[in-house]
CSV table of C-alpha atoms and ligand atoms in Angstrom, one decimal:
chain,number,residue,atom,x,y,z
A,185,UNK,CA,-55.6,61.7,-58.0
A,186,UNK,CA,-57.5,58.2,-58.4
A,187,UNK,CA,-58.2,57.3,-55.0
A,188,UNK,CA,-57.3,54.0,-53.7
A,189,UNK,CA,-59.2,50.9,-53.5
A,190,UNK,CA,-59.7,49.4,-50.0
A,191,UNK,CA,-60.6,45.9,-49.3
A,192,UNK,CA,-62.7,45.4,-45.9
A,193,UNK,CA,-61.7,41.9,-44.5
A,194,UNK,CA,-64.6,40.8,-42.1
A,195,UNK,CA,-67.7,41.7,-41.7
A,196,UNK,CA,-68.7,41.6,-37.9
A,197,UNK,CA,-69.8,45.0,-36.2
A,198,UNK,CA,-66.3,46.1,-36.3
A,199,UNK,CA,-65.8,45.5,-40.2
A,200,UNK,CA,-69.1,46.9,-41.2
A,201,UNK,CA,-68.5,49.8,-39.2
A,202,UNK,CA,-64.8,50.0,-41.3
A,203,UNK,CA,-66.6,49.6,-44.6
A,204,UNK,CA,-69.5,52.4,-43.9
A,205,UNK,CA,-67.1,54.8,-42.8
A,206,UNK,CA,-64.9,54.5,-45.9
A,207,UNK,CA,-67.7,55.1,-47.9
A,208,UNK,CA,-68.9,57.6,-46.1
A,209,UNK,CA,-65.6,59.4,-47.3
A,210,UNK,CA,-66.5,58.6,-50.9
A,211,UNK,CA,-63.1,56.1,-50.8
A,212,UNK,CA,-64.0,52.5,-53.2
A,213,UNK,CA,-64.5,50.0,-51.3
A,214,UNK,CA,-65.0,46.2,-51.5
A,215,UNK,CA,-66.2,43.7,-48.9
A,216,UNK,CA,-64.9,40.0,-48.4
A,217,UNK,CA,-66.6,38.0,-45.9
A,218,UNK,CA,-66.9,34.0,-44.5
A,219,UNK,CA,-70.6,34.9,-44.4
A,220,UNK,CA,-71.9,36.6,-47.7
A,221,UNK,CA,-74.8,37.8,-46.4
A,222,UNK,CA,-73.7,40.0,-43.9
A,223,UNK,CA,-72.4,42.2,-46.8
A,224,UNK,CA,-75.8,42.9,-47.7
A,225,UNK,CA,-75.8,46.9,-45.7
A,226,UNK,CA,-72.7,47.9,-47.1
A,227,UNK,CA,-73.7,46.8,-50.5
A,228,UNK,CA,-76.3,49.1,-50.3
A,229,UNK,CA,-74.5,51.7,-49.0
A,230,UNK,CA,-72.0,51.4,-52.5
A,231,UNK,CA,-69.6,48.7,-51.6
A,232,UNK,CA,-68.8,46.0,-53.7
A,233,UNK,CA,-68.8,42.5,-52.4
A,234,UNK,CA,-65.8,39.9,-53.5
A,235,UNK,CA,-66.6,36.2,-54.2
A,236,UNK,CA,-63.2,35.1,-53.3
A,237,UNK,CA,-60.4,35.6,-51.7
A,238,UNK,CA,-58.9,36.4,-55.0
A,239,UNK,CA,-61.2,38.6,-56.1
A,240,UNK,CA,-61.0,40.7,-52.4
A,241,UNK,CA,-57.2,40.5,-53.6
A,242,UNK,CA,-56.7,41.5,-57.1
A,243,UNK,CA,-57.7,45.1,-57.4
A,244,UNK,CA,-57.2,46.3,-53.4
A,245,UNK,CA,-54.5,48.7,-52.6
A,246,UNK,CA,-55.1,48.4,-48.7
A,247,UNK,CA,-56.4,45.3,-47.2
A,248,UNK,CA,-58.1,45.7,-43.6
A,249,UNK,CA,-58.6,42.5,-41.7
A,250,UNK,CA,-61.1,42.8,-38.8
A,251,UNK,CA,-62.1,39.0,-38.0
A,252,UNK,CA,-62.5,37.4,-34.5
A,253,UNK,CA,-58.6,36.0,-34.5
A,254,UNK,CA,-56.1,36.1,-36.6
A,255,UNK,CA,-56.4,32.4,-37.3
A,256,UNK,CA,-59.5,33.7,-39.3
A,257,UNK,CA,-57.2,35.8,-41.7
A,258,UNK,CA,-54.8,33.0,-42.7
A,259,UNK,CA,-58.5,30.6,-43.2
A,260,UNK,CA,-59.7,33.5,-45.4
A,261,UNK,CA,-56.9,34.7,-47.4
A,262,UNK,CA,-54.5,31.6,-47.4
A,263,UNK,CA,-56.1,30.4,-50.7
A,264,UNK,CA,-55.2,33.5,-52.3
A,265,UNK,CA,-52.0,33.8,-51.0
A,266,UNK,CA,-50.2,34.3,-54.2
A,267,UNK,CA,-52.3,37.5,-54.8
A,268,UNK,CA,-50.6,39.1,-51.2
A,269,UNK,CA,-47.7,40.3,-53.3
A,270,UNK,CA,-46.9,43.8,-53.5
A,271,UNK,CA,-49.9,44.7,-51.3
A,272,UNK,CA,-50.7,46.4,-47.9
A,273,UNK,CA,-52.4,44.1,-45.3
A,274,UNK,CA,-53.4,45.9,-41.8
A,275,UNK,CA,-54.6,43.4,-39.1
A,276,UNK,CA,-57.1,45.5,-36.4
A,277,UNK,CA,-58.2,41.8,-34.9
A,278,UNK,CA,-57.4,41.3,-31.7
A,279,UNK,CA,-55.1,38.4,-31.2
A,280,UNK,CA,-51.8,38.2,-29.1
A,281,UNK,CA,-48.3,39.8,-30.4
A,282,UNK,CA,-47.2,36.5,-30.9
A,283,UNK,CA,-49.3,36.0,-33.4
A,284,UNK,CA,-48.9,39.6,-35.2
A,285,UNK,CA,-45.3,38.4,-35.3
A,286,UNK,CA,-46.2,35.4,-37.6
A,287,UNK,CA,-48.6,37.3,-39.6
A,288,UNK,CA,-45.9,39.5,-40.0
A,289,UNK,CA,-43.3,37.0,-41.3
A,290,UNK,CA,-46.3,35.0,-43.0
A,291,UNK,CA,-47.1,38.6,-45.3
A,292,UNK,CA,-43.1,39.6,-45.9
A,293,UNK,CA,-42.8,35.6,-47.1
A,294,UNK,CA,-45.9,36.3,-49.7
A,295,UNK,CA,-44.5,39.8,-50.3
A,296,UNK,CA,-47.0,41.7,-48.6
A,297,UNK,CA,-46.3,44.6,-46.0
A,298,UNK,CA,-48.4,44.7,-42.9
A,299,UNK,CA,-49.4,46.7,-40.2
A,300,UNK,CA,-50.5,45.6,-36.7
A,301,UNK,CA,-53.4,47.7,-35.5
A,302,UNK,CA,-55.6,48.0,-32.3
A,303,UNK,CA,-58.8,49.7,-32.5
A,304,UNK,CA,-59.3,51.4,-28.9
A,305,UNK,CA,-63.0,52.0,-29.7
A,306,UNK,CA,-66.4,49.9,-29.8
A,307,UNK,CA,-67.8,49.7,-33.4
A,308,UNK,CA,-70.4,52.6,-33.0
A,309,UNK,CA,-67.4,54.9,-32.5
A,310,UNK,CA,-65.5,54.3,-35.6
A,311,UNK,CA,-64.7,57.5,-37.8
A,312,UNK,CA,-65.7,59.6,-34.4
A,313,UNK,CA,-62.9,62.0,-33.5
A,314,UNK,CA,-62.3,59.9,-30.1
A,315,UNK,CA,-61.9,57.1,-32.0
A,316,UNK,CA,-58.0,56.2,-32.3
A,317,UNK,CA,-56.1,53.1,-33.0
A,318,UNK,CA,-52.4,52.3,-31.6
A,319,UNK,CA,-50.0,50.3,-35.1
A,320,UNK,CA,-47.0,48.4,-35.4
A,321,UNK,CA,-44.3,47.4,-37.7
A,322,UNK,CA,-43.0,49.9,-40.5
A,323,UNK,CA,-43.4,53.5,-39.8
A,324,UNK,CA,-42.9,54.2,-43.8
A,325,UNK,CA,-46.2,52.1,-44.2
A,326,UNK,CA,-48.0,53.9,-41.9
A,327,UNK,CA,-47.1,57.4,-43.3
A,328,UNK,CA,-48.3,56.0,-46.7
A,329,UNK,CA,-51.3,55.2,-45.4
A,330,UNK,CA,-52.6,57.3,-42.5
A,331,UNK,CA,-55.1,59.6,-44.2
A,332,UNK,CA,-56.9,56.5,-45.3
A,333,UNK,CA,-56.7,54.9,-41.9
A,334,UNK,CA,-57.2,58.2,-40.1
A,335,UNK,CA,-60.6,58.0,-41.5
A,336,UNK,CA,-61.4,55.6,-39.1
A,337,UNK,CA,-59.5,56.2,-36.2
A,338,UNK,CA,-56.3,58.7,-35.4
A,339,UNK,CA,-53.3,56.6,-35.7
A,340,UNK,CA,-51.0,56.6,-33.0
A,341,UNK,CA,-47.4,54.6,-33.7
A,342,UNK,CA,-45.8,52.4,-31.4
A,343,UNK,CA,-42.8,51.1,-32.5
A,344,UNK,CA,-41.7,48.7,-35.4
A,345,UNK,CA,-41.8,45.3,-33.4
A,346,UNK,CA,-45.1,43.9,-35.0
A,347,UNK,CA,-46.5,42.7,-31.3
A,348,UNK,CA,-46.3,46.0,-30.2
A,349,UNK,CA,-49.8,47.7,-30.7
A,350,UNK,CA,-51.2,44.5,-30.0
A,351,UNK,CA,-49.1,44.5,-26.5
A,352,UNK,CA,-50.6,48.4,-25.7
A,353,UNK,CA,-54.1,47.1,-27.1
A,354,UNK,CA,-54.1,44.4,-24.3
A,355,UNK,CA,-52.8,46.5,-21.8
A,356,UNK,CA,-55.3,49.2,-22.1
A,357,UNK,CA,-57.9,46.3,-22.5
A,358,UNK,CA,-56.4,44.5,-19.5
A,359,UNK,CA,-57.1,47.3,-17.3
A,360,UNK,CA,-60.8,47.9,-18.7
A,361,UNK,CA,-61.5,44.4,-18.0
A,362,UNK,CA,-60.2,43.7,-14.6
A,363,UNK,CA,-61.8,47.5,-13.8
A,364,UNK,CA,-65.1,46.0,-14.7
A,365,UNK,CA,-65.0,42.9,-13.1
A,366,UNK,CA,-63.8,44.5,-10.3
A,367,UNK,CA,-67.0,46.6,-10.4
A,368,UNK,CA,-69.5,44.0,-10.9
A,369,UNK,CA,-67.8,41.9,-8.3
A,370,UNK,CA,-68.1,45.1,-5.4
A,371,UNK,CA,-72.0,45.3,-6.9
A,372,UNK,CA,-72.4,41.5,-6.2
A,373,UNK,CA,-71.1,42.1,-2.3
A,374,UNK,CA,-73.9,45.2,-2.3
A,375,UNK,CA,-76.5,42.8,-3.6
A,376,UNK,CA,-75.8,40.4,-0.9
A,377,UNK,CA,-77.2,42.8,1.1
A,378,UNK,CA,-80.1,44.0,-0.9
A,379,UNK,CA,-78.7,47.0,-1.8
A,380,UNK,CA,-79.4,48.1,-5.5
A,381,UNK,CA,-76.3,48.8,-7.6
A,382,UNK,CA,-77.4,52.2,-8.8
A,383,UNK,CA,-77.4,53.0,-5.2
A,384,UNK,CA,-73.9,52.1,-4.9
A,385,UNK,CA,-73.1,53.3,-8.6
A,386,UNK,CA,-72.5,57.1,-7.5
A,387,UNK,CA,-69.9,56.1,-4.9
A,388,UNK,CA,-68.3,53.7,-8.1
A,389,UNK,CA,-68.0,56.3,-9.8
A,390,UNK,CA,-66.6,58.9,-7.8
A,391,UNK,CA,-63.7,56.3,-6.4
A,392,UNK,CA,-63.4,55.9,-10.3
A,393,UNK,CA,-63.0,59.9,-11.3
A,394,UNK,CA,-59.9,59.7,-8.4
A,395,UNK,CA,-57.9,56.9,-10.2
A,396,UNK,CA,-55.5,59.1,-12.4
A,397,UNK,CA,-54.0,60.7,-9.0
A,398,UNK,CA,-53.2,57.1,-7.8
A,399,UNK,CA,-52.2,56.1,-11.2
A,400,UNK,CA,-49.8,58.4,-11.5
A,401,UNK,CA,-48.1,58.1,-8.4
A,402,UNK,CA,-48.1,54.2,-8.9
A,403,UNK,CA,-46.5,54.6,-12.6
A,404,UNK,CA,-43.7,56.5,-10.9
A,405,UNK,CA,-43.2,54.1,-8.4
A,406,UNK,CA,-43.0,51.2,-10.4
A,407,UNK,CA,-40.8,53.4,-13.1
A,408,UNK,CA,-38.0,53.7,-10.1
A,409,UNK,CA,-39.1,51.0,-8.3
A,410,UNK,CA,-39.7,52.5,-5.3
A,411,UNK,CA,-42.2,52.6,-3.2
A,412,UNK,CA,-42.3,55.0,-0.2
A,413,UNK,CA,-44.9,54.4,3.0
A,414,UNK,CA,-47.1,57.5,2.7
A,415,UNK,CA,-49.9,56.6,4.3
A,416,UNK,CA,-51.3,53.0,2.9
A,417,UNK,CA,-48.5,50.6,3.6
A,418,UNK,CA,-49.0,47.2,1.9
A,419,UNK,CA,-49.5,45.2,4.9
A,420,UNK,CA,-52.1,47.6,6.1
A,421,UNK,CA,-53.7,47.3,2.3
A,422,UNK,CA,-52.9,43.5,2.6
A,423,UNK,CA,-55.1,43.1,5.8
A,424,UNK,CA,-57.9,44.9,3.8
A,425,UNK,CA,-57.8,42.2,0.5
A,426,UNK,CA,-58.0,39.6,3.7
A,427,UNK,CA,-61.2,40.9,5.1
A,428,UNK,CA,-62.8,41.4,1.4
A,429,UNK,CA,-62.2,38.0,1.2
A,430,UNK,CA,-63.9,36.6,3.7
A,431,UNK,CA,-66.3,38.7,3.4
A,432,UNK,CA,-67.0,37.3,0.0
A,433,UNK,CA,-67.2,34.0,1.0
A,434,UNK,CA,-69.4,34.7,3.8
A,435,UNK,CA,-71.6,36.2,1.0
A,436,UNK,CA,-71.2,32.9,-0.4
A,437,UNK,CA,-70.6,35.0,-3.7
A,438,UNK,CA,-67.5,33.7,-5.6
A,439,UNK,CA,-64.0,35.4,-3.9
A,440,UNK,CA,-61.9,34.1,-6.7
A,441,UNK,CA,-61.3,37.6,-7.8
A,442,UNK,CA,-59.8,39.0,-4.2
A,443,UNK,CA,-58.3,35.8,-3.5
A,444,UNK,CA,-56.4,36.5,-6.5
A,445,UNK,CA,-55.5,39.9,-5.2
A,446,UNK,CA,-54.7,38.6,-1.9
A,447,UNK,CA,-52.4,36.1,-3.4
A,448,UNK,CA,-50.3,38.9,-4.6
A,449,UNK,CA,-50.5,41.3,-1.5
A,450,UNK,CA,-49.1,38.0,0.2
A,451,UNK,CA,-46.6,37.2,-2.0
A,452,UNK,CA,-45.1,40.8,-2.0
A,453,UNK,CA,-45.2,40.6,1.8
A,454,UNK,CA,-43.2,37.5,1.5
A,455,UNK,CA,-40.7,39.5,-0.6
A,456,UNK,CA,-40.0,41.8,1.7
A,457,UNK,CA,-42.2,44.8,1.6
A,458,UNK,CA,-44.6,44.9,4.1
A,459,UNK,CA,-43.9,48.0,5.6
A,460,UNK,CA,-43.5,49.9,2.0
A,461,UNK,CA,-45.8,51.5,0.3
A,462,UNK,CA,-48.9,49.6,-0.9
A,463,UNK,CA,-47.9,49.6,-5.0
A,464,UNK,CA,-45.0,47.3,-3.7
A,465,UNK,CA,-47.5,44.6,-5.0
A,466,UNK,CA,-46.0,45.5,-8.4
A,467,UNK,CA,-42.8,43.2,-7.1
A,468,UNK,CA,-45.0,40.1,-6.6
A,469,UNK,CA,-46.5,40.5,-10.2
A,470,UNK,CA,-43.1,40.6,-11.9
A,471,UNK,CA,-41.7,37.9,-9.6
A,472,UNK,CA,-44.3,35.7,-9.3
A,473,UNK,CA,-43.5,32.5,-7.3
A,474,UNK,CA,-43.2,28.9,-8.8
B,564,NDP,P1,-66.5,39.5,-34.4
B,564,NDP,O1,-65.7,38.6,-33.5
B,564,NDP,O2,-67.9,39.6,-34.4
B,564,NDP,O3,-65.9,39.4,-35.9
B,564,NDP,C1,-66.6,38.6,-36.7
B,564,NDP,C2,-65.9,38.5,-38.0
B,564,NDP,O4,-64.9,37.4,-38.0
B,564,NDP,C3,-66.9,38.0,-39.0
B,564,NDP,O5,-66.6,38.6,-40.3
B,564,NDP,C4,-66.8,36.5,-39.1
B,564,NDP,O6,-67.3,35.9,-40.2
B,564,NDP,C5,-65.3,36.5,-39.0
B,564,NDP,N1,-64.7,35.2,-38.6
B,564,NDP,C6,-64.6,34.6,-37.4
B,564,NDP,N2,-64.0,33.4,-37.4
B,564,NDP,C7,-63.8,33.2,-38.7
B,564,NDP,C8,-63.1,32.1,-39.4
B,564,NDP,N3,-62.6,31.1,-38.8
B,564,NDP,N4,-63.0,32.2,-40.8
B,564,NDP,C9,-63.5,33.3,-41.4
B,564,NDP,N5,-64.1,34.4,-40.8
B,564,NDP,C10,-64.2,34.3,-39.5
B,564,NDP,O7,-65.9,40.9,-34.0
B,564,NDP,P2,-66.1,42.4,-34.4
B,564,NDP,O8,-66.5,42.7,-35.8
B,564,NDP,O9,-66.9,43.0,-33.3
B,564,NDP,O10,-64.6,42.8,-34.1
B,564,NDP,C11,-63.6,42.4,-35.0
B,564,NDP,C12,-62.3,42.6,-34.3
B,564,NDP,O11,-62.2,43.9,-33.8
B,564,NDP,C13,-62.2,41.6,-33.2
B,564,NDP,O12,-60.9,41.1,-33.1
B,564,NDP,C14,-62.4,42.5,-31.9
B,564,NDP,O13,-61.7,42.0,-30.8
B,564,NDP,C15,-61.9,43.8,-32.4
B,564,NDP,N6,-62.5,44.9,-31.7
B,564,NDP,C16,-63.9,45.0,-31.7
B,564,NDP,C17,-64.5,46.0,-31.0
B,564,NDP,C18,-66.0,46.1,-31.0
B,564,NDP,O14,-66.6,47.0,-30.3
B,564,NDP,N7,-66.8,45.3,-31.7
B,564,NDP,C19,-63.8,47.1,-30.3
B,564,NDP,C20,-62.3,46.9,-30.4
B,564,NDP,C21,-61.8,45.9,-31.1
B,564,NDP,P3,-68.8,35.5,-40.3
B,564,NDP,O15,-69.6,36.8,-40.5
B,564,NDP,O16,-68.8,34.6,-41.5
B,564,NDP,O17,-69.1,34.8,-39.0
């Protein structure tokens, strides 16, 4: 069988990473990018690079997008609109599910079908067998079209609501983040008293390797809502975001981030649950006051 023609929408670290890895699995592929030049790699490595949007249109069977936003997608391929009809589009841009939606309802109105995707590895990882990617929005689509995609990262579906993947995308990305920050912020508190942050790094870590025993008790709390005292109530834990506090500003580092964590310790004590168990704080973040 012929195989099918993929256009690679975006030509960042992410894209390039797409294209190379298609070619790598001797599938056709053509480039379409704000910035020509950027092409110039993956033209070397066999790719062909469209001129316009119609020509990164016309003979694609799959069209993957991997720009900054998705605002980029409709200021690339809005000009070729017409050309959409009757083929596959797959967004892997970060963006919010709010905005998959539209792009959802933007391809059905020019007779395309899309797929929300979001890539859970950095660029250097594509095609790896860690690499995977969570999609959204017709299953049937995704069968179609998951040896091609696999190549790049095992799909994993989430559900037909087109936000979805984006939504387990930014949840997965939400924790990385404040888990980082988190870390540079304790480093920043070492610092302040000369203390090197390799030299706090193997205590980091080890706290780090211990997480999945706390997250899984916390997911089954906040799955019954429930929280029993076994050890670390949330006022005891609340008393403890206090002192970190304070000590922050006595570093005179900035103590936005456990001010925003004491916020909520507070607010759940307000609510009520002082003398539960410490992932009570759950309650303050889905009732968060006015
Ligand atoms: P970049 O943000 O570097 O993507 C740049 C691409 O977007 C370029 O092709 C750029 O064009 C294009 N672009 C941006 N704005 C516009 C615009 N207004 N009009 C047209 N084109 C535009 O990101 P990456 O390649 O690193 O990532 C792509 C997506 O993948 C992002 O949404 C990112 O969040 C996500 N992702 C990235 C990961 C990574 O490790 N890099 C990991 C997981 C997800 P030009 O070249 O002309 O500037």
């Amino acid at each position: 069988a012929q195989l099918p023609s993929v256009t690679v929408v975006g030509l960042g670290p992410m894209g390039r990473a797409m294209a190379g890895t298609l070619l790598d699995h001797a599938v056709p592929v053509m480039v379409f990018n704000r910035t020509a030049s950027r092409a110039d790699a993956v033209v070397a490595a066999g790719a062909r690079c469209a001129t316009s949007a119609e020509d990164a249109l016309y003979a694609a069977d799959l069209v993957i997008v991997s720009l900054t936003h998705y605002r980029a997608m409709y200021d690339l391929l809005e000009p070729a609109a017409d050309r959409l009809a009757g083929k596959v589009l797959v967004n892997l841009s970060s963006d919010t599910p709010r905005e998959a939606e539209r792009a959802a309802a933007w391809a059905a109105r020019h007779g395309a079908e899309f797929l929300t995707g979001g890539i859970m590895v950095p660029a250097t990882l594509v095609g790896d067998d860690t690499a995977y990617a969570f999609y959204s929005g017709p299953r049937a689509v995704l069968d179609r079209w998951s040896d091609t995609l696999g190549l790049l990262a095992r799909p994993e579906y989430v559900g037909a609501d087109p936000g979805l993947a984006l939504l387990w995308y930014q949840a997965l990305l939400d924790l990385f983040m404040t888990t980082l920050v988190g870390a540079s912020h304790a480093a920043a508190l070492m610092k302040s008293a000369g203390v090197q942050a390799g030299t706090f790094l193997p205590y980091a870590s080890d706290l780090l390797a211990q997480m999945p025993f706390f997250l899984e008790g916390a997911a089954e709390e906040i799955d019954r809502r429930e929280y029993p005292d076994v050890g670390a109530s949330l006022a005891m834990m609340a008393a403890g975001i206090d002192h970190i506090t304070v000590t922050t500003e006595d570093a005179q580092i900035d103590s936005r981030l456990p001010a925003a964590v004491r916020e909520l310790y507070r607010r759940a004590l307000d609510l009520g649950f002082g003398r539960h168990g410490s992932g009570s704080v759950y309650e303050a973040i889905v009732a968060p006051s006015q």
